[in-house]
Amino acid sequence: MQLKWSDVTPKPLWLNRRQLIAGAATLLASPALARIEAAPSKYSSTEEPNSLEDISTYNNFYEFGTGKEDPAAYAGKLTVDPWSVVIDGMVDKPGSYDLADLVKDQPLEERIYRFRCVEAWAMVVPWIGFELAGLLNRVGVQPGARFVAFETLLRPEEMPGQSSPFIEWPYREGLRLDEAMHPLTILATGLYGEAMPKQNGAPIRLVVPWKYGFKSIKSIVRISLVDKMPQTTWNMLQPNEYGFYSNVNPHVDHPRWSQASERRIGAGLFGGRQDTLMFNGYEAEVASMYAGQDLAKDY
Ligand SMILES: Nc1nc2c(c(=O)[nH]1)N[C@H]1C(S)=C(S)[C@@H](COP(=O)(O)O)O[C@H]1N2
Ligand SMILES: [Mo]
């Protein structure tokens, strides 16, 4: 049985969210707002999500510019249908998969996750997605694979930011295999019960809630199972500031600013700074993966 959002959410909250959605609907790229039915997840945070407006107008997506408002302004041009994802490297069933085939049979859930950018702001987002592990199990990970590498679309005609040589395109990211297989790691195809807004990484993006936001790569076109730690965009740019792991850690500062606290976007009058939690609040679930590692060294 598929549960609906309204079956599991107290009504006032639900109405409130629906009103927010109605108010911000014009921000969404897709003209046909077909609601996605997704079961709620036991992994969800109990925090109230940010508004759809906050989530879709304050973004980092350097393919569309470096300003927080650039993605909402310029991502509309991106063609997201058709879309395919190449899965290659150390897998039993490599290939170029049409997005619909890739998502088919993967149990979609709504997962409300805290999201923490390395720039020390945070949001709470109601993602729609499925576990990356489900997909990796379907394509069959071979024994020698130790890492998963991801790449974003390279299409400068539709992504004006890619004409800037500041980043060596395409944007890339990577996870260790155990991180990729962790049940908190999802591929998201929507948020707030709708298809993913383009500025948030349509049609499919990674979400790794215990890591800084830049690990959550958008508009993915390639997933490769590899035996060596892959290169990642921010590490290539500034290795002393952005490591491979990039776990949210209030005790390890960025060289140019503190990571001990964060600003909740849209918190308004009641907001302000709050203390950052170890692993962004997911310590109980993920800390054991890093037992024995010096996280000041493996930042
Ligand atoms: N391809 C791509 N993915 C990306 C980025 C980017 O510039 N390009 N920015 C990252 C950063 S720094 C953050 S904080 C998050 C922002 O996600 P959001 O805009 O959905 O909040 O996306 C990440 N994924
Ligand atoms: Mo970020």
XYZ file of C-alpha atoms and ligand atoms in Angstrom:
324
model
C 0.000 0.000 0.000
C 1.239 3.458 -0.780
C 0.812 6.025 1.923
C -0.002 9.575 1.107
C 1.595 12.572 2.754
C -1.832 13.505 4.133
C -2.248 10.089 5.779
C 0.713 10.580 8.019
C 1.000 14.311 8.585
C -1.087 16.173 11.160
C -3.606 18.208 9.219
C -2.618 21.772 10.148
C 0.953 21.064 9.163
C -0.193 19.474 5.958
C -2.417 22.415 5.066
C 0.401 24.762 5.837
C 2.690 22.886 3.496
C 0.091 22.743 0.759
C -0.370 26.479 1.028
C 3.357 26.998 0.788
C 3.425 24.816 -2.279
C 0.565 26.725 -3.882
C 2.307 30.007 -3.170
C 5.584 28.920 -4.621
C 4.265 26.807 -7.484
C 5.284 29.354 -10.080
C 8.889 28.829 -9.044
C 8.828 25.286 -10.246
C 10.151 24.624 -13.692
C 7.653 21.961 -14.621
C 4.277 23.178 -15.868
C 2.502 19.946 -14.959
C 2.795 19.546 -11.226
C 1.991 15.878 -10.894
C 2.320 14.970 -7.258
C 4.643 12.111 -6.479
C 3.305 9.657 -3.955
C 6.067 8.568 -1.627
C 5.942 6.775 1.695
C 7.307 8.670 4.691
C 10.636 7.425 5.977
C 11.750 6.382 9.422
C 14.956 8.256 8.653
C 13.181 11.615 8.487
C 14.022 14.446 10.802
C 11.124 15.725 12.886
C 12.081 19.323 12.183
C 9.735 21.534 10.200
C 11.067 21.838 6.637
C 12.057 25.127 5.101
C 9.550 26.608 2.681
C 9.662 25.569 -0.953
C 10.524 29.160 -1.716
C 13.649 29.061 0.479
C 14.656 25.683 -0.909
C 14.272 26.694 -4.548
C 15.588 30.261 -4.520
C 18.733 30.024 -2.351
C 20.940 27.517 -4.134
C 24.466 26.509 -5.001
C 24.709 25.164 -8.539
C 27.807 26.661 -10.116
C 26.854 25.421 -13.585
C 24.377 28.320 -13.522
C 26.545 30.904 -11.785
C 28.086 31.486 -8.394
C 25.282 33.627 -6.914
C 22.680 32.042 -4.658
C 19.914 33.336 -6.927
C 21.566 32.356 -10.223
C 20.296 28.747 -10.314
C 16.645 29.814 -9.924
C 17.168 32.477 -12.594
C 19.026 30.391 -15.196
C 18.299 26.684 -14.671
C 14.983 26.904 -16.531
C 16.800 26.289 -19.829
C 18.100 22.903 -18.768
C 16.576 19.981 -20.680
C 15.940 17.163 -18.211
C 13.862 14.865 -20.399
C 15.156 12.643 -21.943
C 17.803 11.841 -19.327
C 20.077 8.867 -18.972
C 22.743 7.882 -16.488
C 25.825 5.858 -17.363
C 26.724 3.298 -14.716
C 30.158 1.859 -15.326
C 33.383 0.626 -13.780
C 33.354 -2.381 -11.475
C 29.713 -3.422 -11.899
C 28.093 -6.576 -13.264
C 25.599 -4.703 -15.423
C 27.247 -1.579 -16.816
C 25.304 0.530 -19.273
C 23.533 3.719 -20.105
C 20.231 3.618 -18.233
C 17.215 5.684 -19.101
C 16.133 7.580 -15.998
C 12.737 5.882 -15.925
C 14.369 2.418 -15.943
C 16.789 3.439 -13.260
C 14.083 4.667 -10.903
C 11.622 1.889 -11.703
C 11.151 -0.555 -8.797
C 13.150 1.601 -6.371
C 10.927 2.347 -3.354
C 10.385 6.094 -3.272
C 10.270 7.665 0.158
C 9.848 11.119 1.499
C 12.829 11.887 3.700
C 13.024 15.117 5.624
C 16.749 15.735 5.996
C 18.800 18.456 7.593
C 21.069 19.955 4.966
C 24.256 21.786 5.962
C 26.361 23.808 3.529
C 30.070 24.250 4.187
C 29.363 28.003 4.140
C 27.697 27.538 7.557
C 24.052 27.844 6.606
C 21.510 25.083 6.927
C 18.039 24.080 5.756
C 15.629 21.220 6.278
C 14.364 19.707 3.019
C 11.584 17.163 2.374
C 13.284 15.150 -0.359
C 11.657 12.433 -2.455
C 14.145 9.728 -3.269
C 15.364 6.188 -2.923
C 18.429 4.552 -1.441
C 21.520 4.585 -3.631
C 22.225 1.105 -2.208
C 19.098 -0.211 -3.928
C 20.400 0.897 -7.295
C 23.952 -0.304 -6.678
C 22.655 -3.715 -5.630
C 20.635 -3.898 -8.817
C 23.613 -3.244 -11.083
C 25.844 -5.518 -8.989
C 28.931 -4.091 -7.298
C 32.037 -6.187 -8.003
C 34.366 -7.195 -5.147
C 37.249 -4.852 -6.044
C 35.120 -1.689 -5.956
C 35.925 0.626 -3.015
C 34.566 4.014 -4.066
C 31.727 5.487 -6.093
C 32.426 8.440 -8.398
C 29.681 10.754 -9.685
C 29.587 13.277 -12.515
C 27.160 16.059 -13.405
C 25.975 16.831 -16.913
C 28.420 18.724 -19.140
C 26.326 20.919 -21.429
C 27.665 24.461 -21.700
C 24.874 25.449 -24.146
C 22.391 25.090 -21.313
C 24.680 25.676 -18.360
C 26.160 29.181 -18.679
C 28.426 28.729 -15.661
C 30.349 26.046 -17.529
C 31.880 28.701 -19.779
C 33.882 29.828 -16.753
C 37.192 27.959 -16.376
C 37.098 28.448 -12.593
C 35.994 24.823 -12.184
C 37.325 21.930 -14.260
C 33.979 20.671 -15.573
C 32.104 18.434 -15.197
C 31.406 18.784 -11.483
C 32.454 15.543 -9.749
C 31.986 13.965 -6.390
C 32.737 10.694 -4.685
C 31.889 8.491 -1.723
C 33.577 5.541 -0.110
C 31.587 2.379 -0.881
C 30.309 1.966 2.691
C 29.100 5.589 2.658
C 27.394 5.025 -0.688
C 25.677 1.883 0.618
C 24.523 3.549 3.848
C 20.693 3.729 4.078
C 20.817 7.502 4.706
C 22.400 8.067 1.279
C 19.718 8.697 -1.304
C 19.282 9.630 -4.923
C 16.576 12.280 -4.897
C 14.205 12.886 -7.784
C 11.940 15.426 -6.141
C 11.107 17.499 -3.120
C 7.942 18.746 -1.461
C 6.065 15.992 -3.237
C 6.900 17.302 -6.721
C 9.494 16.544 -9.380
C 12.862 18.082 -8.547
C 13.115 21.793 -9.361
C 15.881 22.264 -11.914
C 17.826 24.562 -9.606
C 17.934 21.777 -7.005
C 19.504 19.269 -9.408
C 16.810 17.840 -11.658
C 16.145 15.203 -12.619
C 18.290 13.214 -10.176
C 20.806 14.259 -7.520
C 22.614 12.774 -4.576
C 21.762 13.636 -0.955
C 24.200 12.656 1.814
C 22.843 14.335 4.933
C 25.827 13.931 7.289
C 28.223 15.644 4.855
C 28.584 19.244 3.734
C 26.238 20.153 0.911
C 28.821 20.134 -1.869
C 29.033 16.330 -1.659
C 25.378 16.165 -2.742
C 26.051 16.387 -6.479
C 23.243 17.527 -8.790
C 21.965 16.492 -12.231
C 23.946 13.253 -12.282
C 24.832 11.595 -15.617
C 27.506 9.127 -14.527
C 28.015 6.781 -11.580
C 31.259 4.787 -11.626
C 32.374 2.040 -9.265
C 36.134 2.361 -8.860
C 38.968 0.981 -6.749
C 40.747 4.296 -6.015
C 39.547 7.408 -4.237
C 38.145 9.575 -7.048
C 38.891 13.229 -7.667
C 36.235 15.621 -6.406
C 35.569 19.147 -7.624
C 36.128 21.137 -4.425
C 39.117 19.070 -3.393
C 40.677 19.719 -6.821
C 40.066 23.458 -6.368
C 41.225 23.904 -2.755
C 42.580 20.701 -1.233
C 43.461 22.325 2.098
C 39.888 23.590 2.516
C 37.810 20.717 1.145
C 38.769 17.130 1.807
C 37.330 13.955 0.355
C 35.235 13.101 3.417
C 33.718 16.508 4.216
C 31.707 15.160 7.110
C 29.870 17.874 9.016
C 32.081 18.384 12.054
C 31.766 21.326 14.451
C 35.248 20.573 15.860
C 37.126 20.897 12.582
C 36.968 24.422 11.214
C 37.242 25.429 7.609
C 40.583 27.304 7.351
C 38.728 30.564 6.743
C 35.754 30.237 9.110
C 34.331 28.314 12.040
C 32.129 25.258 11.579
C 30.898 25.295 15.190
C 27.582 26.998 14.418
C 25.217 27.557 11.522
C 22.545 29.940 10.315
C 19.180 28.368 9.594
C 17.913 29.850 6.305
C 14.449 31.378 6.588
C 14.382 31.165 10.366
C 13.319 34.814 10.492
C 12.544 36.341 13.858
C 12.872 33.101 15.765
C 16.041 32.024 14.062
C 19.595 33.021 14.401
C 22.604 30.825 14.834
C 22.462 27.387 16.298
C 25.183 24.955 17.285
C 26.215 22.568 14.539
C 25.806 18.909 15.449
C 28.422 16.236 14.831
C 27.682 14.553 11.506
C 24.863 17.096 11.131
C 22.826 15.249 13.766
C 23.241 11.787 12.199
C 26.024 10.667 14.548
C 24.174 7.630 15.903
C 23.694 6.299 12.385
C 27.051 7.019 10.762
C 29.832 7.475 13.352
C 30.772 3.782 13.337
C 31.907 4.062 9.702
C 34.731 6.348 10.826
C 35.868 4.474 13.933
C 39.643 4.643 14.156
C 39.936 7.495 11.665
C 41.366 10.867 12.696
C 38.659 13.177 11.366
C 40.905 16.237 11.682
C 43.180 14.566 9.148
C 40.453 12.900 7.093
C 38.383 16.098 6.754
N 26.596 19.794 -10.045
C 26.627 20.510 -8.927
N 26.188 19.947 -7.784
C 26.219 20.672 -6.633
C 26.747 21.983 -6.609
C 27.211 22.541 -7.834
O 27.674 23.689 -7.903
N 27.120 21.770 -8.962
N 26.799 22.689 -5.414
C 26.806 21.898 -4.179
C 26.666 22.710 -2.980
S 28.018 23.625 -2.497
C 25.543 22.685 -2.209
S 25.458 23.518 -0.716
C 24.343 21.948 -2.664
C 23.147 22.881 -2.718
O 21.966 22.167 -2.949
P 20.565 22.945 -2.997
O 20.744 24.107 -3.928
O 19.575 21.954 -3.485
O 20.280 23.413 -1.606
O 24.482 21.369 -3.961
C 25.754 20.795 -4.202
N 25.729 20.109 -5.480
Mo 27.659 24.124 -0.210
